[in-house]
Amino acid sequence: MTEKHGGSDLRANITVARPVGRRGPGETYLVNGHKWFASVPMADCFLTVAQTEGGVSCLFIPRRRADGSLNGITVKRLKDKLGNRANASSEIEYHDAEAVLVGEEGRGVRTILLSAEYTRLDFAVGSAGLMRAALSQALHHNDHRTAFGAPLAQLPIQAPVLADLVLEWAGAAHLGFRVARAEDAHDDVSERLVSRLLTPVAKFWNCRRVAGVTEEVIQSIGGNAYIEEHDCPRYYREAPLNAIWEGTSNMMVMDVGRVLAREPKAVEPVIDEIRPAADEHPLLAAALAEIEELVADPEDTARYLVTRIALATQAALLVREAPTVVAEAFIASRLGGGWGPGYGTLRGLDFPAIIDYGRLG
Ligand SMILES: Cc1cc2nc3c(=O)[nH]c(=O)nc-3n(C[C@H](O)[C@H](O)[C@H](O)COP(=O)(O)OP(=O)(O)OC[C@H]3O[C@@H](n4cnc5c(N)ncnc54)[C@H](O)[C@@H]3O)c2cc1C
């Protein structure tokens, strides 16, 4: 999708596709142009978008033509990336690359974004997984290293940091898997709406939070986690990527706005799911009331609204699925005042119990 002038505004793409004979879905086109980002360039086939007479269209491009010869795809350069080095990313050019039109001409963005719904879910769940991997390192180190006469995990200034990281991971994991469940139940109208709304919400929020978690984990382990022999530098370099590819944070926020404009009912099953927990927790009830007010005019409050939907959904899921101590700490910190902006500013909570939940996870 992404060309030199940008990856967000796909309608501005300049790569072109011309029909060899007849035009339309399943027909053969020749593609000419470039892509500034093309990951996994060794793949056997690609989905790409290009301009046709009908507008931006989606095309399937195999590595080899029907006669077995290599298709017109040239890898100009591999990207030298901050992280994510196990995955090759490249700049490519198409020179009369043989392709097949997928879907109607002019419907390319919508068609290619059907696959993005799954990859966006991948990054929401994957960010929770990255948090989990980092958290496991933090808990192991802090349980086994002693300073000032006690394991680090028991020290009064360190325990709130670890507990806060557990809350962050728990919220991310529950949100990610809730969306996955909705995706699995796509035939159910209500679940389809949940997945349509919460996929960009979860992609936005989990991917935003993971970079901070990996940094705080390094801090909680200390110097050893900054050394390349440790797993943490890799997690740290990988983390910011999830918020960029398959749509940046702002693109997710715009997508939520699009859902609320086109399918305003999508928010209803999400609100219905939050309400039972909100009835028991005044802070969550206040957040829910605010969401109901803001969805009427999402433009002005876009990032704030998406953040509130994410936090309220996470809180409701934890009320339902996690120990009370975890859910209440999450609500008090994320929806109450006096928390943040960094990790470890929680006060007056049962830190050992919260950390224990992270150990079991
Ligand atoms: C390692 C890696 C691998 C990648 N692999 C692929 C790949 O295989 N295929 C592919 O197609 N792309 C790939 N990408 C590209 C990625 O999808 C784009 O970088 C991303 O979509 C953003 O596009 P951009 O970088 O051109 O930023 P831009 O579109 O220029 O945006 C820059 C900033 O402006 C914001 N912005 C843009 N428009 C608006 C708006 N209307 N309102 C508010 N904010 C806005 C964006 O959110 C972003 O923060 C890859 C990127 C990386 C880093």
Tab-separated table of C-alpha atoms and ligand atoms in Angstrom:
chain	number	residue	atom	x	y	z
A	1	MET	CA	0.000	0.000	0.000
A	2	THR	CA	2.530	2.601	1.139
A	3	GLU	CA	4.171	4.809	-1.489
A	4	LYS	CA	6.826	7.521	-1.166
A	5	HIS	CA	4.421	10.347	-0.507
A	6	GLY	CA	2.631	8.519	2.315
A	7	GLY	CA	0.963	5.452	3.725
A	8	SER	CA	-2.120	6.952	5.338
A	9	ASP	CA	-3.734	8.602	2.328
A	10	LEU	CA	-3.935	5.614	-0.012
A	11	ARG	CA	-6.195	7.442	-2.448
A	12	ALA	CA	-3.190	9.615	-3.363
A	13	ASN	CA	-1.234	6.562	-4.612
A	14	ILE	CA	0.255	6.908	-8.101
A	15	THR	CA	1.062	3.301	-9.047
A	16	VAL	CA	-1.124	2.358	-12.022
A	17	ALA	CA	-2.751	-0.838	-13.267
A	18	ARG	CA	-3.971	-1.203	-16.872
A	19	PRO	CA	-6.114	-4.075	-18.121
A	20	VAL	CA	-4.476	-6.368	-20.686
A	21	GLY	CA	-7.861	-7.151	-22.234
A	22	ARG	CA	-11.191	-6.982	-20.452
A	23	ARG	CA	-11.469	-5.050	-17.184
A	24	GLY	CA	-13.132	-6.233	-13.985
A	25	PRO	CA	-12.700	-8.670	-11.104
A	26	GLY	CA	-10.549	-11.681	-11.993
A	27	GLU	CA	-9.158	-10.038	-15.142
A	28	THR	CA	-5.439	-9.562	-15.848
A	29	TYR	CA	-3.807	-6.129	-15.438
A	30	LEU	CA	-0.237	-4.851	-15.782
A	31	VAL	CA	1.006	-2.869	-12.805
A	32	ASN	CA	3.658	-0.120	-13.011
A	33	GLY	CA	4.942	1.996	-10.149
A	34	HIS	CA	6.589	1.584	-6.775
A	35	LYS	CA	5.969	0.778	-3.127
A	36	TRP	CA	8.102	2.544	-0.514
A	37	PHE	CA	7.396	-0.102	2.108
A	38	ALA	CA	6.928	-3.739	1.139
A	39	SER	CA	7.533	-6.226	3.920
A	40	VAL	CA	8.242	-9.892	3.301
A	41	PRO	CA	9.454	-9.224	-0.258
A	42	MET	CA	10.345	-12.906	-0.633
A	43	ALA	CA	6.641	-13.837	-0.473
A	44	ASP	CA	5.052	-15.883	-3.259
A	45	CYS	CA	2.367	-13.265	-3.845
A	46	PHE	CA	1.283	-9.776	-2.825
A	47	LEU	CA	-1.896	-7.783	-2.506
A	48	THR	CA	-1.313	-4.264	-3.742
A	49	VAL	CA	-3.295	-1.138	-4.535
A	50	ALA	CA	-2.982	0.800	-7.788
A	51	GLN	CA	-4.943	3.387	-9.753
A	52	THR	CA	-7.197	2.075	-12.500
A	53	GLU	CA	-9.714	3.970	-14.608
A	54	GLY	CA	-12.264	3.238	-11.878
A	55	GLY	CA	-10.027	4.594	-9.073
A	56	VAL	CA	-7.836	2.954	-6.437
A	57	SER	CA	-8.126	-0.804	-6.888
A	58	CYS	CA	-6.810	-3.959	-5.202
A	59	LEU	CA	-4.693	-6.420	-7.193
A	60	PHE	CA	-3.171	-9.816	-6.557
A	61	ILE	CA	0.396	-10.048	-7.848
A	62	PRO	CA	2.104	-13.464	-7.911
A	63	ARG	CA	5.901	-13.688	-7.793
A	64	ARG	CA	5.838	-15.729	-10.995
A	65	ARG	CA	3.792	-15.162	-14.139
A	66	ALA	CA	1.478	-17.816	-15.537
A	67	ASP	CA	4.327	-19.053	-17.806
A	68	GLY	CA	6.593	-19.595	-14.749
A	69	SER	CA	8.943	-16.650	-15.401
A	70	LEU	CA	9.670	-14.143	-12.631
A	71	ASN	CA	7.057	-11.384	-12.532
A	72	GLY	CA	8.031	-7.708	-12.989
A	73	ILE	CA	8.837	-6.951	-9.352
A	74	THR	CA	12.249	-5.449	-8.517
A	75	VAL	CA	13.508	-5.157	-4.945
A	76	LYS	CA	15.418	-1.858	-5.001
A	77	ARG	CA	16.657	-1.874	-1.427
A	78	LEU	CA	16.117	-3.558	1.940
A	79	LYS	CA	15.196	-1.166	4.753
A	80	ASP	CA	17.693	-0.701	7.594
A	81	LYS	CA	15.234	-0.708	10.482
A	82	LEU	CA	15.315	0.302	14.146
A	83	GLY	CA	14.064	-3.169	15.068
A	84	ASN	CA	11.920	-5.916	13.566
A	85	ARG	CA	15.041	-7.191	11.878
A	86	ALA	CA	13.863	-10.792	11.561
A	87	ASN	CA	11.276	-9.533	9.065
A	88	ALA	CA	12.660	-8.157	5.811
A	89	SER	CA	11.101	-4.897	4.600
A	90	SER	CA	11.958	-3.406	1.250
A	91	GLU	CA	11.371	-0.802	-1.433
A	92	ILE	CA	10.039	-2.317	-4.626
A	93	GLU	CA	9.170	-1.329	-8.175
A	94	TYR	CA	6.619	-2.887	-10.477
A	95	HIS	CA	7.501	-3.050	-14.169
A	96	ASP	CA	4.573	-4.481	-16.110
A	97	ALA	CA	3.915	-6.826	-13.217
A	98	GLU	CA	1.154	-9.265	-14.146
A	99	ALA	CA	-1.732	-8.998	-11.710
A	100	VAL	CA	-5.335	-10.028	-11.189
A	101	LEU	CA	-7.956	-7.527	-10.069
A	102	VAL	CA	-9.513	-8.407	-6.715
A	103	GLY	CA	-12.969	-6.911	-6.196
A	104	GLU	CA	-14.323	-4.017	-8.221
A	105	GLU	CA	-12.221	-1.214	-9.685
A	106	GLY	CA	-12.368	1.783	-7.364
A	107	ARG	CA	-13.060	-0.374	-4.284
A	108	GLY	CA	-9.403	-1.135	-3.623
A	109	VAL	CA	-8.981	0.499	-0.235
A	110	ARG	CA	-12.041	-1.203	1.175
A	111	THR	CA	-11.007	-4.565	-0.332
A	112	ILE	CA	-7.422	-4.535	0.925
A	113	LEU	CA	-8.518	-3.305	4.353
A	114	LEU	CA	-10.604	-6.474	4.787
A	115	SER	CA	-7.304	-8.248	5.427
A	116	ALA	CA	-6.137	-5.325	7.595
A	117	GLU	CA	-8.908	-6.043	10.080
A	118	TYR	CA	-7.131	-9.314	10.894
A	119	THR	CA	-3.650	-7.825	10.947
A	120	ARG	CA	-4.849	-4.994	13.184
A	121	LEU	CA	-6.175	-7.609	15.568
A	122	ASP	CA	-2.780	-9.350	15.309
A	123	PHE	CA	-1.042	-6.209	16.495
A	124	ALA	CA	-3.472	-5.632	19.350
A	125	VAL	CA	-2.946	-9.204	20.568
A	126	GLY	CA	0.738	-9.133	19.622
A	127	SER	CA	1.317	-5.992	21.672
A	128	ALA	CA	-0.273	-7.718	24.679
A	129	GLY	CA	2.055	-10.643	23.975
A	130	LEU	CA	5.065	-8.360	23.830
A	131	MET	CA	3.999	-6.838	27.150
A	132	ARG	CA	3.670	-10.358	28.545
A	133	ALA	CA	7.142	-11.381	27.396
A	134	ALA	CA	8.670	-8.238	28.894
A	135	LEU	CA	6.654	-8.587	32.098
A	136	SER	CA	7.839	-12.179	32.545
A	137	GLN	CA	11.429	-10.927	32.378
A	138	ALA	CA	10.663	-8.217	34.933
A	139	LEU	CA	8.918	-10.540	37.382
A	140	HIS	CA	11.582	-13.225	37.150
A	141	HIS	CA	14.383	-10.762	37.758
A	142	ASN	CA	12.583	-8.930	40.545
A	143	ASP	CA	11.629	-12.161	42.325
A	144	HIS	CA	15.157	-13.522	42.278
A	145	ARG	CA	17.415	-10.511	42.734
A	146	THR	CA	17.888	-9.221	46.240
A	147	ALA	CA	18.776	-5.662	47.231
A	148	PHE	CA	18.618	-3.964	50.598
A	149	GLY	CA	17.833	-7.329	52.193
A	150	ALA	CA	14.756	-8.347	50.183
A	151	PRO	CA	13.759	-9.501	46.699
A	152	LEU	CA	13.336	-6.416	44.514
A	153	ALA	CA	9.652	-7.282	43.967
A	154	GLN	CA	8.977	-6.675	47.668
A	155	LEU	CA	10.627	-3.264	47.923
A	156	PRO	CA	8.049	-0.546	48.654
A	157	ILE	CA	8.908	1.678	45.696
A	158	GLN	CA	9.404	-1.197	43.259
A	159	ALA	CA	6.240	-3.197	44.058
A	160	PRO	CA	3.880	-0.459	42.729
A	161	VAL	CA	5.880	-0.368	39.479
A	162	LEU	CA	5.529	-4.112	38.947
A	163	ALA	CA	1.862	-4.045	39.950
A	164	ASP	CA	1.234	-1.238	37.465
A	165	LEU	CA	2.902	-3.254	34.687
A	166	VAL	CA	0.725	-6.244	35.566
A	167	LEU	CA	-2.396	-4.058	35.292
A	168	GLU	CA	-1.267	-2.744	31.923
A	169	TRP	CA	-0.631	-6.223	30.546
A	170	ALA	CA	-3.886	-7.601	32.008
A	171	GLY	CA	-5.937	-4.827	30.400
A	172	ALA	CA	-4.209	-5.280	27.056
A	173	ALA	CA	-4.540	-9.067	27.037
A	174	HIS	CA	-8.224	-9.042	27.961
A	175	LEU	CA	-9.017	-6.375	25.390
A	176	GLY	CA	-7.075	-8.140	22.629
A	177	PHE	CA	-8.706	-11.509	23.263
A	178	ARG	CA	-12.159	-9.948	23.577
A	179	VAL	CA	-11.769	-8.608	20.052
A	180	ALA	CA	-10.463	-11.989	18.894
A	181	ARG	CA	-13.596	-13.639	20.330
A	182	ALA	CA	-15.800	-11.155	18.496
A	183	GLU	CA	-13.882	-11.823	15.294
A	184	ASP	CA	-14.454	-15.573	15.700
A	185	ALA	CA	-18.209	-15.002	16.097
A	186	HIS	CA	-18.530	-12.862	13.001
A	187	ASP	CA	-21.877	-14.419	12.033
A	188	ASP	CA	-23.433	-12.910	15.147
A	189	VAL	CA	-24.638	-9.367	14.309
A	190	SER	CA	-23.797	-7.950	17.716
A	191	GLU	CA	-20.311	-9.523	17.781
A	192	ARG	CA	-19.634	-8.242	14.284
A	193	LEU	CA	-20.341	-4.723	15.516
A	194	VAL	CA	-18.126	-5.302	18.564
A	195	SER	CA	-15.242	-6.405	16.363
A	196	ARG	CA	-15.788	-3.539	13.914
A	197	LEU	CA	-15.573	-0.941	16.688
A	198	LEU	CA	-13.099	-2.556	19.058
A	199	THR	CA	-10.526	-3.715	16.475
A	200	PRO	CA	-9.258	-0.155	15.819
A	201	VAL	CA	-9.748	0.718	19.509
A	202	ALA	CA	-7.579	-2.221	20.618
A	203	LYS	CA	-5.004	-1.655	17.856
A	204	PHE	CA	-4.782	1.986	18.936
A	205	TRP	CA	-4.555	1.437	22.665
A	206	ASN	CA	-2.503	-1.758	23.039
A	207	CYS	CA	0.018	-0.570	20.457
A	208	ARG	CA	0.290	2.834	22.128
A	209	ARG	CA	0.963	1.290	25.538
A	210	VAL	CA	3.470	-1.408	24.663
A	211	ALA	CA	6.451	0.896	24.071
A	212	GLY	CA	6.112	2.415	27.551
A	213	VAL	CA	5.847	-1.037	29.103
A	214	THR	CA	9.058	-2.281	27.477
A	215	GLU	CA	10.905	0.837	28.684
A	216	GLU	CA	9.618	0.468	32.234
A	217	VAL	CA	10.538	-3.222	32.244
A	218	ILE	CA	14.120	-2.320	31.313
A	219	GLN	CA	14.108	0.189	34.166
A	220	SER	CA	12.751	-2.430	36.587
A	221	ILE	CA	15.521	-4.867	35.702
A	222	GLY	CA	18.306	-2.327	35.480
A	223	GLY	CA	21.509	-2.309	33.456
A	224	ASN	CA	21.427	-5.967	32.454
A	225	ALA	CA	18.253	-5.352	30.442
A	226	TYR	CA	20.027	-2.706	28.371
A	227	ILE	CA	22.637	-5.181	27.190
A	228	GLU	CA	22.099	-6.956	23.887
A	229	GLU	CA	22.512	-10.425	25.454
A	230	HIS	CA	19.210	-9.784	27.200
A	231	ASP	CA	15.840	-10.169	25.448
A	232	CYS	CA	14.680	-6.681	26.457
A	233	PRO	CA	16.528	-4.570	23.859
A	234	ARG	CA	14.775	-6.537	21.139
A	235	TYR	CA	11.370	-6.022	22.755
A	236	TYR	CA	12.121	-2.323	23.167
A	237	ARG	CA	13.052	-1.839	19.516
A	238	GLU	CA	10.090	-3.857	18.287
A	239	ALA	CA	7.451	-2.126	20.405
A	240	PRO	CA	6.937	1.215	18.579
A	241	LEU	CA	6.421	-0.496	15.233
A	242	ASN	CA	3.032	-1.928	16.130
A	243	ALA	CA	1.592	1.569	16.401
A	244	ILE	CA	2.830	2.444	12.896
A	245	TRP	CA	2.198	-0.338	10.430
A	246	GLU	CA	-1.237	-1.501	9.357
A	247	GLY	CA	-2.419	2.002	10.186
A	248	THR	CA	-0.965	4.540	12.597
A	249	SER	CA	-2.618	5.588	15.847
A	250	ASN	CA	-4.383	8.505	14.184
A	251	MET	CA	-5.597	6.239	11.400
A	252	MET	CA	-7.166	3.989	14.050
A	253	VAL	CA	-8.821	7.004	15.639
A	254	MET	CA	-10.168	8.066	12.246
A	255	ASP	CA	-11.434	4.531	11.687
A	256	VAL	CA	-13.349	4.620	14.973
A	257	GLY	CA	-14.862	7.931	13.847
A	258	ARG	CA	-15.833	6.293	10.549
A	259	VAL	CA	-17.549	3.413	12.367
A	260	LEU	CA	-19.456	5.787	14.636
A	261	ALA	CA	-20.562	7.848	11.638
A	262	ARG	CA	-21.589	4.921	9.401
A	263	GLU	CA	-22.711	2.366	11.964
A	264	PRO	CA	-23.612	4.306	15.122
A	265	LYS	CA	-25.233	1.153	16.515
A	266	ALA	CA	-21.769	-0.432	16.817
A	267	VAL	CA	-21.247	1.299	20.123
A	268	GLU	CA	-24.405	-0.189	21.652
A	269	PRO	CA	-23.209	-3.775	22.299
A	270	VAL	CA	-19.961	-2.381	23.693
A	271	ILE	CA	-21.868	-0.090	26.060
A	272	ASP	CA	-24.202	-2.955	27.015
A	273	GLU	CA	-21.184	-5.040	27.899
A	274	ILE	CA	-19.652	-2.333	30.083
A	275	ARG	CA	-22.871	-1.441	31.899
A	276	PRO	CA	-23.155	-4.338	34.427
A	277	ALA	CA	-19.623	-3.601	35.688
A	278	ALA	CA	-20.369	0.136	35.676
A	279	ASP	CA	-23.400	-0.450	37.916
A	280	GLU	CA	-21.000	-1.672	40.596
A	281	HIS	CA	-18.172	0.832	40.065
A	282	PRO	CA	-18.926	4.580	40.139
A	283	LEU	CA	-15.711	5.563	38.307
A	284	LEU	CA	-16.579	3.212	35.478
A	285	ALA	CA	-20.163	4.499	35.475
A	286	ALA	CA	-18.827	8.051	35.068
A	287	ALA	CA	-16.566	6.957	32.216
A	288	LEU	CA	-19.475	5.226	30.508
A	289	ALA	CA	-21.702	8.291	30.817
A	290	GLU	CA	-18.944	10.383	29.281
A	291	ILE	CA	-18.526	7.934	26.388
A	292	GLU	CA	-22.255	8.010	25.697
A	293	GLU	CA	-22.094	11.790	25.549
A	294	LEU	CA	-18.948	11.944	23.391
A	295	VAL	CA	-19.972	9.413	20.731
A	296	ALA	CA	-22.626	11.872	19.607
A	297	ASP	CA	-19.831	14.195	18.406
A	298	PRO	CA	-16.627	12.153	18.063
A	299	GLU	CA	-14.735	14.637	15.832
A	300	ASP	CA	-13.640	17.077	18.513
A	301	THR	CA	-12.561	14.536	21.084
A	302	ALA	CA	-11.246	11.803	18.835
A	303	ARG	CA	-8.172	10.430	20.632
A	304	TYR	CA	-9.680	11.084	24.044
A	305	LEU	CA	-12.859	9.214	23.163
A	306	VAL	CA	-10.981	6.195	21.786
A	307	THR	CA	-8.835	6.120	24.919
A	308	ARG	CA	-11.929	6.227	27.130
A	309	ILE	CA	-13.614	3.407	25.173
A	310	ALA	CA	-10.438	1.324	25.509
A	311	LEU	CA	-10.055	1.903	29.246
A	312	ALA	CA	-13.738	1.384	30.042
A	313	THR	CA	-13.828	-1.848	28.023
A	314	GLN	CA	-10.658	-3.108	29.690
A	315	ALA	CA	-12.061	-2.235	33.114
A	316	ALA	CA	-15.358	-4.041	32.448
A	317	LEU	CA	-13.511	-7.115	31.161
A	318	LEU	CA	-11.299	-7.208	34.245
A	319	VAL	CA	-14.323	-6.848	36.548
A	320	ARG	CA	-15.778	-9.910	34.843
A	321	GLU	CA	-12.647	-12.009	34.348
A	322	ALA	CA	-9.911	-11.009	36.828
A	323	PRO	CA	-9.587	-11.050	40.633
A	324	THR	CA	-11.404	-8.153	42.323
A	325	VAL	CA	-8.157	-6.644	43.554
A	326	VAL	CA	-6.870	-6.384	39.975
A	327	ALA	CA	-10.094	-4.943	38.544
A	328	GLU	CA	-10.448	-2.396	41.338
A	329	ALA	CA	-6.822	-1.286	41.055
A	330	PHE	CA	-7.239	-0.911	37.306
A	331	ILE	CA	-10.356	1.215	37.706
A	332	ALA	CA	-8.915	3.335	40.541
A	333	SER	CA	-5.749	4.092	38.592
A	334	ARG	CA	-6.911	4.284	34.969
A	335	LEU	CA	-10.291	5.889	35.546
A	336	GLY	CA	-9.657	7.714	38.826
A	337	GLY	CA	-7.349	10.641	39.520
A	338	GLY	CA	-3.840	10.701	40.953
A	339	TRP	CA	-2.206	8.136	38.665
A	340	GLY	CA	0.593	8.518	36.184
A	341	PRO	CA	1.879	9.805	33.891
A	342	GLY	CA	4.586	7.135	34.393
A	343	TYR	CA	4.233	3.694	35.948
A	344	GLY	CA	4.507	3.018	39.682
A	345	THR	CA	2.450	5.875	41.066
A	346	LEU	CA	-0.283	3.595	42.400
A	347	ARG	CA	-1.041	4.116	46.094
A	348	GLY	CA	-2.639	2.128	48.899
A	349	LEU	CA	-3.276	-1.066	46.947
A	350	ASP	CA	-2.560	-4.727	47.619
A	351	PHE	CA	0.556	-4.825	45.461
A	352	PRO	CA	1.622	-8.423	46.256
A	353	ALA	CA	-1.803	-9.726	45.197
A	354	ILE	CA	-1.739	-7.769	41.944
A	355	ILE	CA	1.809	-8.906	41.154
A	356	ASP	CA	0.753	-12.470	41.912
A	357	TYR	CA	-1.888	-12.248	39.199
A	358	GLY	CA	0.896	-11.388	36.782
A	359	ARG	CA	2.877	-14.424	37.905
A	360	LEU	CA	-0.051	-16.735	37.254
A	361	GLY	CA	-0.728	-15.128	33.885
B	1	LIG	C1	8.988	-1.881	9.445
B	1	LIG	C2	7.876	-1.399	8.581
B	1	LIG	C3	7.308	-2.246	7.666
B	1	LIG	C4	6.270	-1.820	6.851
B	1	LIG	N1	5.740	-2.681	5.941
B	1	LIG	C5	4.765	-2.243	5.102
B	1	LIG	C6	4.196	-3.096	4.095
B	1	LIG	O1	4.566	-4.249	3.949
B	1	LIG	N2	3.251	-2.588	3.279
B	1	LIG	C7	2.808	-1.309	3.397
B	1	LIG	O2	1.949	-0.907	2.648
B	1	LIG	N3	3.320	-0.479	4.330
B	1	LIG	C8	4.272	-0.917	5.189
B	1	LIG	N4	4.790	-0.073	6.131
B	1	LIG	C9	4.400	1.324	6.086
B	1	LIG	C10	3.385	1.716	7.134
B	1	LIG	O3	2.160	1.067	6.901
B	1	LIG	C11	3.286	3.252	7.049
B	1	LIG	O4	4.511	3.772	7.560
B	1	LIG	C12	2.104	3.774	7.808
B	1	LIG	O5	0.898	3.370	7.220
B	1	LIG	C13	2.119	5.307	7.892
B	1	LIG	O6	2.387	5.891	6.652
B	1	LIG	P1	3.575	6.958	6.519
B	1	LIG	O7	4.767	6.424	7.218
B	1	LIG	O8	3.703	7.318	5.105
B	1	LIG	O9	3.101	8.214	7.358
B	1	LIG	P2	2.102	9.397	6.879
B	1	LIG	O10	0.923	8.810	6.169
B	1	LIG	O11	2.892	10.426	6.172
B	1	LIG	O12	1.677	9.931	8.309
B	1	LIG	C14	2.591	10.582	9.205
B	1	LIG	C15	1.853	10.935	10.487
B	1	LIG	O13	0.761	11.794	10.194
B	1	LIG	C16	-0.451	11.240	10.689
B	1	LIG	N5	-1.556	11.552	9.779
B	1	LIG	C17	-1.636	11.315	8.448
B	1	LIG	N6	-2.823	11.717	7.980
B	1	LIG	C18	-3.511	12.204	9.051
B	1	LIG	C19	-4.811	12.772	9.230
B	1	LIG	N7	-5.672	12.915	8.208
B	1	LIG	N8	-5.174	13.178	10.467
B	1	LIG	C20	-4.327	13.038	11.513
B	1	LIG	N9	-3.111	12.518	11.404
B	1	LIG	C21	-2.700	12.103	10.200
B	1	LIG	C22	-0.201	9.738	10.766
B	1	LIG	O14	-1.028	9.128	11.732
B	1	LIG	C23	1.268	9.710	11.191
B	1	LIG	O15	1.345	9.886	12.596
B	1	LIG	C24	5.804	-0.499	6.955
B	1	LIG	C25	6.373	0.362	7.905
B	1	LIG	C26	7.390	-0.072	8.706
B	1	LIG	C27	7.998	0.881	9.689
